[in-house]
Coordinates of C-alpha atoms in Angstrom, one line a residue:
Chain X
M1 CA -16.5 21.7 51.3
N2 CA -16.7 18.3 52.3
K3 CA -20.1 18.1 49.6
M4 CA -17.3 18.3 46.9
I5 CA -15.2 15.3 47.9
L6 CA -18.1 13.1 48.8
G7 CA -20.1 13.6 45.8
R8 CA -23.7 13.1 46.8
Y9 CA -22.5 9.6 48.8
L10 CA -24.6 9.1 51.7
P11 CA -22.7 6.8 54.2
G12 CA -24.1 4.2 55.2
D13 CA -24.6 -0.1 55.3
T14 CA -27.4 -1.1 53.3
W15 CA -26.9 -4.2 51.2
L16 CA -26.5 -1.6 48.0
H17 CA -23.6 -0.4 50.0
R18 CA -21.9 -3.6 50.7
L19 CA -22.1 -4.4 46.7
D20 CA -18.6 -4.3 45.2
P21 CA -18.5 -1.2 43.4
R22 CA -17.4 -2.8 40.1
T23 CA -20.7 -4.8 40.4
K24 CA -22.4 -1.6 40.8
I25 CA -20.8 0.1 38.1
S26 CA -21.1 -2.7 35.6
I27 CA -24.7 -3.4 36.7
S28 CA -25.6 0.1 35.6
F29 CA -23.9 0.3 32.5
Y30 CA -25.7 -2.9 31.3
F31 CA -29.1 -1.6 32.9
I32 CA -28.8 1.1 30.9
V33 CA -28.0 -0.7 27.7
I34 CA -30.9 -3.0 28.4
I35 CA -33.2 -0.4 28.6
F36 CA -33.0 0.3 24.8
F37 CA -34.3 -3.1 24.1
A38 CA -37.8 -2.6 25.9
N39 CA -40.4 -1.7 23.5
N40 CA -43.8 -2.4 24.5
V41 CA -46.2 -1.3 27.5
L42 CA -45.2 -4.9 29.1
S43 CA -41.1 -4.4 28.8
Y44 CA -41.3 -0.6 30.2
A45 CA -43.7 -2.0 32.8
L46 CA -41.2 -4.8 34.0
L47 CA -37.9 -2.2 34.2
L48 CA -40.2 0.4 35.9
A49 CA -41.0 -2.5 38.7
F50 CA -37.4 -3.4 39.1
T51 CA -36.0 0.1 39.0
F52 CA -38.7 1.1 41.6
G53 CA -38.1 -2.6 43.6
V54 CA -34.4 -1.7 43.7
I55 CA -35.2 2.1 45.0
F56 CA -37.6 1.0 48.1
S57 CA -35.7 -2.4 48.9
S58 CA -32.1 -0.4 49.3
G59 CA -33.1 1.0 52.4
I60 CA -31.8 4.7 51.7
N61 CA -33.8 7.7 52.9
Q62 CA -36.7 8.2 50.2
K63 CA -37.5 11.3 50.8
F64 CA -33.8 12.8 50.4
F65 CA -33.6 10.4 47.2
F66 CA -36.4 12.1 45.6
N67 CA -36.2 15.7 46.7
G68 CA -32.6 14.7 45.4
V69 CA -33.4 13.9 42.0
R70 CA -36.3 16.3 41.2
P71 CA -33.9 19.0 39.2
L72 CA -32.5 16.2 37.2
F73 CA -36.2 15.8 35.5
L74 CA -35.9 19.3 34.4
L75 CA -33.4 18.1 32.1
I76 CA -35.7 15.6 30.6
L77 CA -38.3 17.3 30.4
I78 CA -36.8 19.5 27.7
T79 CA -35.5 16.8 25.7
V80 CA -39.2 15.4 25.9
F81 CA -40.8 18.8 24.5
F82 CA -38.3 18.9 21.4
Q83 CA -39.3 15.1 21.0
L84 CA -42.8 15.7 21.2
F85 CA -43.6 18.6 18.9
L86 CA -40.7 17.7 16.4
T87 CA -41.3 14.2 15.9
R88 CA -44.0 13.3 12.9
G89 CA -45.9 10.6 11.9
G90 CA -49.4 8.6 12.5
H91 CA -51.8 10.8 13.0
I92 CA -51.3 14.5 13.7
Y93 CA -53.6 16.2 16.3
W94 CA -52.3 19.8 15.9
S95 CA -49.7 21.1 13.7
F96 CA -48.3 25.1 13.7
G97 CA -44.9 25.8 11.6
P98 CA -42.3 23.3 12.3
F99 CA -44.3 22.0 15.6
A100 CA -47.0 19.2 15.2
L101 CA -48.5 16.8 18.2
S102 CA -48.7 13.6 16.4
Q103 CA -49.6 10.2 17.7
Y104 CA -45.8 9.0 17.0
G105 CA -44.3 12.0 18.4
I106 CA -46.7 11.6 21.7
R107 CA -45.6 7.8 22.1
S108 CA -42.1 8.5 21.5
S109 CA -41.7 11.4 23.8
I110 CA -43.7 9.0 26.7
Y111 CA -40.8 6.3 26.1
V112 CA -38.1 8.6 26.1
F113 CA -38.9 9.9 29.5
L114 CA -39.4 6.7 30.9
R115 CA -36.1 5.8 29.6
F116 CA -34.1 8.9 30.9
M117 CA -36.2 8.4 34.2
M118 CA -35.1 5.0 34.6
I119 CA -31.4 6.0 33.8
I120 CA -31.4 9.3 36.2
L121 CA -32.7 7.1 38.9
M122 CA -30.3 4.0 38.8
S123 CA -26.9 6.5 38.2
T124 CA -28.1 8.2 41.2
L125 CA -28.7 5.2 43.4
L126 CA -25.0 4.4 42.4
M127 CA -23.5 7.5 43.3
L128 CA -25.3 7.8 46.7
T129 CA -24.5 4.6 47.8
T130 CA -20.9 4.6 46.4
A131 CA -17.8 6.7 47.5
P132 CA -16.2 8.6 44.4
L133 CA -12.6 7.0 45.8
M134 CA -14.4 3.6 45.4
I135 CA -15.8 4.5 42.1
A136 CA -12.6 5.5 41.1
D137 CA -10.5 2.0 42.4
A138 CA -13.4 0.2 40.5
I139 CA -13.0 2.3 37.2
E140 CA -9.2 1.6 37.7
S141 CA -10.0 -2.2 38.0
L142 CA -12.5 -2.7 35.2
L143 CA -10.4 -0.8 32.4
S144 CA -7.4 -2.7 33.6
P145 CA -7.1 -5.0 30.5
L146 CA -6.6 -1.7 28.9
K147 CA -2.9 -1.9 30.0
R148 CA -1.9 -4.0 27.6
I149 CA -2.3 -1.4 24.7
H150 CA -0.4 0.9 27.0
F151 CA -3.2 2.5 28.1
P152 CA -1.9 4.6 31.6
I153 CA -4.7 3.8 33.5
D154 CA -2.7 3.4 36.5
Q155 CA -1.7 7.1 35.7
I156 CA -5.3 8.1 35.7
A157 CA -6.1 6.0 38.8
L158 CA -3.3 8.2 40.7
M159 CA -4.4 11.4 39.5
I160 CA -8.2 10.8 40.2
S161 CA -6.8 10.3 44.1
L162 CA -4.5 13.0 43.9
A163 CA -7.4 15.6 42.7
L164 CA -9.9 14.1 45.7
R165 CA -6.7 14.9 48.0
F166 CA -6.4 18.3 47.3
V167 CA -10.2 19.5 46.8
P168 CA -10.0 20.4 50.5
T169 CA -6.5 22.1 50.3
L170 CA -7.7 24.3 47.5
M171 CA -10.9 25.1 48.9
D172 CA -9.6 26.2 52.1
E173 CA -6.7 28.0 50.1
T174 CA -9.4 30.1 47.7
I175 CA -11.3 31.4 50.5
T176 CA -8.2 32.7 52.8
I177 CA -6.7 34.4 50.0
M178 CA -10.4 36.1 49.0
N179 CA -10.4 36.9 52.7
A180 CA -6.9 38.3 52.6
Q181 CA -7.8 40.4 49.7
R182 CA -11.3 41.6 51.2
A183 CA -8.8 42.7 54.3
R184 CA -7.0 44.9 52.0
G185 CA -10.4 46.4 50.5
V186 CA -11.0 44.3 47.3
D187 CA -14.9 44.1 47.0
F188 CA -15.9 41.0 45.0
S189 CA -19.8 41.7 45.1
D190 CA -19.7 45.4 43.8
G191 CA -19.8 46.8 40.3
G192 CA -20.1 45.7 37.0
L193 CA -19.2 42.5 35.4
I194 CA -15.8 43.3 34.2
K195 CA -15.3 45.0 37.4
R196 CA -16.1 41.7 39.1
I197 CA -14.0 39.6 37.0
K198 CA -11.3 41.8 37.5
A199 CA -11.6 41.7 41.4
M200 CA -10.9 38.0 41.0
I201 CA -7.0 38.9 39.8
P202 CA -5.8 39.4 42.6
V203 CA -7.1 35.8 44.2
L204 CA -6.2 34.1 41.2
I205 CA -2.6 35.0 40.8
P206 CA -1.6 33.9 44.2
L207 CA -3.8 30.8 43.9
F208 CA -1.8 30.0 40.4
V209 CA 1.5 30.4 41.7
N210 CA 1.3 28.3 45.0
T211 CA -0.5 25.6 42.8
F212 CA 2.8 25.5 40.5
S213 CA 5.3 25.8 43.4
R214 CA 3.2 23.0 45.5
A215 CA 3.1 20.8 42.0
G216 CA 6.8 21.1 41.9
D217 CA 7.5 20.3 45.4
L218 CA 5.2 17.1 45.6
G219 CA 6.2 16.2 42.1
T220 CA 10.1 15.9 43.8
A221 CA 9.0 14.2 47.0
M222 CA 7.1 11.6 45.1
E223 CA 10.1 10.6 42.6
S224 CA 12.4 10.7 45.8
R225 CA 10.3 8.3 46.8
G226 CA 10.8 5.8 43.8
Y227 CA 7.6 6.6 42.0
S228 CA 7.8 6.6 38.2
G229 CA 4.5 5.4 37.3
E230 CA 5.4 2.0 35.8
G231 CA 5.9 -0.4 38.2
E232 CA 3.0 -2.4 39.7
R233 CA 1.3 -0.5 42.5
T234 CA 0.1 -2.3 45.9
R235 CA -3.0 -1.1 47.3
Y236 CA -4.6 -0.6 50.3
R237 CA -8.4 -0.7 49.9
K238 CA -8.6 -4.1 48.0
L239 CA -11.8 -4.8 46.0
T240 CA -13.5 -8.4 47.1
W241 CA -16.0 -9.7 44.8
A242 CA -18.4 -11.7 47.3
R243 CA -21.3 -14.1 46.4
R244 CA -23.7 -11.4 46.9
D245 CA -22.2 -10.1 43.7
N246 CA -23.0 -13.0 41.8
I247 CA -26.7 -13.1 43.5
A248 CA -26.8 -9.2 41.7
W249 CA -25.3 -11.0 38.3
A250 CA -27.8 -13.4 38.2
V251 CA -30.9 -11.2 38.8
M252 CA -30.0 -9.2 36.0
L253 CA -29.8 -12.3 33.9
L254 CA -33.0 -13.2 34.8
L255 CA -34.5 -9.6 34.0
T256 CA -32.6 -9.9 30.6
G257 CA -34.7 -13.2 29.9
L258 CA -38.0 -11.7 31.4
L259 CA -37.2 -8.4 29.3
F260 CA -36.7 -10.6 26.0
I261 CA -40.0 -12.5 26.6
L262 CA -42.0 -9.7 27.0
R263 CA -41.0 -7.5 24.1
N264 CA -42.2 -7.7 20.8
Chain D
M1 CA -0.2 9.9 27.2
G2 CA 3.2 8.1 27.7
K3 CA 5.4 8.7 30.7
T4 CA 4.3 11.5 32.5
H5 CA 6.3 13.2 35.1
A6 CA 4.8 13.4 38.9
R7 CA 4.9 17.3 38.6
D8 CA 2.9 16.9 36.1
M9 CA 0.2 14.8 37.2
V10 CA 0.0 16.8 40.5
L11 CA -0.3 20.1 38.4
I12 CA -3.1 18.3 36.1
A13 CA -4.9 17.0 39.1
E14 CA -4.4 20.4 41.2
F15 CA -6.2 22.2 38.3
A16 CA -8.9 19.9 37.5
I17 CA -9.6 21.0 41.0
I18 CA -9.0 25.0 40.4
L19 CA -11.5 24.7 37.5
A20 CA -14.3 22.8 39.7
I21 CA -13.8 25.8 42.5
L22 CA -14.1 28.4 39.2
S23 CA -17.5 26.6 38.3
Q24 CA -19.0 27.2 41.6
I25 CA -18.3 30.9 41.9
T26 CA -21.2 32.5 40.1
I27 CA -21.7 36.2 39.5
P28 CA -25.1 37.5 39.3
F29 CA -25.2 39.5 35.7
G30 CA -28.5 40.4 34.4
P31 CA -31.3 38.0 34.4
V32 CA -28.9 35.2 33.9
P33 CA -26.4 34.5 36.6
F34 CA -23.0 33.0 34.9
T35 CA -20.5 31.1 36.0
L36 CA -16.7 31.3 35.9
Q37 CA -16.4 27.6 34.5
T38 CA -15.8 28.6 30.5
F39 CA -13.9 31.3 31.9
G40 CA -11.9 28.7 33.9
V41 CA -11.5 26.5 30.9
M42 CA -10.1 29.5 28.8
L43 CA -7.5 30.5 31.8
L44 CA -6.3 26.9 31.8
G45 CA -5.8 26.8 28.3
S46 CA -3.9 30.1 27.7
T47 CA -1.8 29.7 31.1
L48 CA -1.0 25.9 30.5
K49 CA 1.1 23.7 28.0
P50 CA -1.5 21.5 25.6
K51 CA -0.7 18.6 27.4
Q52 CA -1.5 19.8 31.0
S53 CA -4.4 21.6 29.8
I54 CA -6.0 18.8 28.0
F55 CA -5.8 16.1 30.7
S56 CA -6.6 18.6 33.4
V57 CA -10.1 19.3 31.4
L58 CA -10.4 15.6 30.7
L59 CA -9.7 14.7 34.5
Y60 CA -12.2 17.5 35.4
L61 CA -14.8 15.8 33.1
L62 CA -13.8 12.3 34.8
L63 CA -14.4 13.7 38.0
G64 CA -18.2 14.9 37.1
L65 CA -18.7 11.5 35.6
I66 CA -17.6 9.7 38.9
G67 CA -20.2 12.1 40.5
L68 CA -18.4 14.7 41.9
P69 CA -20.3 17.8 41.7
V70 CA -17.9 20.0 40.0
F71 CA -20.0 21.4 37.1
A72 CA -21.5 24.6 37.3
G73 CA -24.5 24.6 40.1
G74 CA -23.0 21.8 41.9
V75 CA -24.1 18.9 39.6
G76 CA -22.2 16.1 38.5
G77 CA -22.6 12.1 37.6
V78 CA -23.5 9.8 34.6
T79 CA -26.7 12.2 33.6
Q80 CA -24.8 15.5 33.1
F81 CA -23.5 13.3 30.2
I82 CA -26.7 12.2 28.5
N83 CA -28.5 15.5 28.3
P84 CA -29.0 18.0 25.3
L85 CA -26.3 20.5 26.9
T86 CA -23.6 17.7 27.3
G87 CA -22.0 19.2 24.3
F88 CA -21.0 22.2 26.0
L89 CA -19.2 20.0 28.4
L90 CA -17.2 18.0 25.9
A91 CA -16.3 21.1 24.0
F92 CA -14.4 22.4 27.0
V93 CA -11.3 19.8 25.7
P94 CA -11.0 21.1 22.1
G95 CA -11.6 24.7 23.5
A96 CA -8.5 24.3 26.0
A97 CA -6.7 22.3 23.5
L98 CA -6.9 25.0 20.6
L99 CA -6.4 27.8 22.9
S100 CA -2.8 26.1 24.4
L101 CA -1.7 24.6 20.9
W102 CA -2.4 28.1 19.2
I103 CA -0.4 29.9 22.3
Q104 CA 2.4 27.6 21.8
K105 CA 2.7 27.5 18.4
F106 CA 2.0 31.0 17.2
G107 CA 1.2 33.0 20.2
R108 CA 3.7 35.2 22.0
P109 CA 3.2 34.7 25.9
D110 CA 3.4 38.7 26.2
K111 CA 0.7 39.4 24.0
L112 CA -3.1 39.2 24.7
N113 CA -3.6 36.4 22.1
I114 CA -7.2 37.9 22.1
G115 CA -8.3 36.1 18.6
A116 CA -7.4 32.6 20.2
H117 CA -9.1 33.4 23.3
L118 CA -12.4 34.3 21.0
L119 CA -12.1 31.3 18.7
S120 CA -12.2 29.2 21.6
S121 CA -15.1 30.5 22.9
L122 CA -16.8 30.3 19.5
L123 CA -15.8 26.6 19.6
I124 CA -17.1 25.7 22.5
L125 CA -20.8 27.2 21.7
L126 CA -21.0 25.8 18.5
L127 CA -19.7 22.4 19.2
G128 CA -22.3 22.7 22.2
T129 CA -25.1 23.8 19.6
I130 CA -24.4 21.2 17.4
W131 CA -24.8 18.4 20.0
L132 CA -28.0 20.3 21.3
K133 CA -29.2 19.9 17.5
F134 CA -28.4 16.1 17.5
F135 CA -29.5 15.3 20.5
T136 CA -33.0 16.7 20.6
H137 CA -33.2 16.0 16.7
G138 CA -34.6 19.3 16.3
T139 CA -34.0 21.8 13.7
W140 CA -30.6 24.0 13.2
S141 CA -32.4 27.2 13.6
S142 CA -34.2 25.9 16.7
A143 CA -31.0 24.7 18.1
F144 CA -29.2 27.9 17.3
L145 CA -31.8 30.2 18.8
A146 CA -31.8 28.0 22.0
A147 CA -28.2 27.5 22.9
F148 CA -26.0 29.8 20.7
V149 CA -27.8 33.5 19.9
P150 CA -28.4 34.2 23.5
F151 CA -24.6 33.4 24.8
I152 CA -22.8 34.9 22.0
V153 CA -22.7 38.2 23.6
P154 CA -21.3 37.3 27.2
E155 CA -19.0 34.4 26.1
L156 CA -17.1 36.7 24.0
L157 CA -17.0 38.9 26.6
K158 CA -15.5 36.5 29.2
A159 CA -13.5 35.3 26.4
A160 CA -12.0 39.0 26.4
V161 CA -11.6 39.3 30.1
A162 CA -9.8 36.1 30.3
S163 CA -7.4 37.0 27.8
L164 CA -6.4 39.7 30.1
L165 CA -6.3 38.1 33.0
A166 CA -4.3 35.2 31.3
L167 CA -1.6 38.2 30.1
K168 CA -1.4 39.2 33.6
L169 CA -0.8 35.5 35.1
R170 CA 1.7 34.0 32.4
P171 CA 4.8 35.9 33.3
I172 CA 4.1 35.3 36.7
I173 CA 3.9 31.6 36.0
Y174 CA 6.7 31.1 33.9
R175 CA 8.8 33.0 36.7
V176 CA 7.7 30.8 39.2
K177 CA 8.4 28.0 37.3
A178 CA 12.2 29.2 36.4
S179 CA 12.9 29.5 40.1

């Protein structure tokens, strides 16, 4: 249950944990963009060296990290497979029906693989070192200019916090209802497909009813305390931009400069 | 979204989490174990108001994007949004929207509305397949063989059961809301 609140967050105190979540999110997106500028062996080598440099210097548990990302690689392999056999061009080594193994196919599938690998490694590192609530705060802060065009970013941030707060409540409630129905003789693990889905009916009815009545109560409570969704909110957790965030961005700009020297 | 009442915001947040919990419930069925994820999307679509269901599904996707393991199989994160199967996740939004708009406009809450449920599950499958085709630069036939054909029967079956369940849930929900 805690797994769902924390996501894949690993509490810790490494330099990556201490960076402002806004820095981490903006740098991750920036990195994903510059990956697409790499176009030869040297530029890919530079980005790979940077990615692994960040991972090894971050001080997070390497074994845990690489075990965690392994299942994600299966998905990339599917993409690479399509890229490999469906792209044509250059020398063709082998072909069968719509499938062909060509020079361009091999090259582009290696590049696609590296690109996805770096994106996965970097975004996993972001998730592991930043708590979901901090990511939500950072997204709210980064998207706050959208308030000018009346995009309800405050309300979205509040809904994220509400949702995170309701994870344990709803998990407990689902488990309690399932146990209560088991005690009345409902069997969730027997019978065919339709029978098993039908066994969910006595779980979902109380769950939905409770949800509606709780939403009414909490909504009334919020409005009676003056919540309107329009005023400026003050906050308990404040994000602070420190010198290390400037340094992180300076490193990124340096990396971009090097990348443009190495690419052709 | 305009001004949203506090009650609606709480409801949207709660149902996003209910969808996350349903996605984690697996029913082993033949060779493919299937989850209640699309089933949950359809239940939300057919029991909530259009605005509530659309924002619940959007919030669910957003929670997944910020790294919570809310999707089927306990996964989440940016990488779920850049892979060949992302189209299915994104299709949940129009899928739920179609269903709740249909039921609000033409449907009768006391009827099965089975057509709307079947159409919604077809829409999710179709949009997911289209994404797969363009993402992998493959051919239409290979995309359909990989992502559409094997799932058509279980998905339509799920849609039918969802319409049955929603029929039972709807009057109870209206009663709670009225009280």
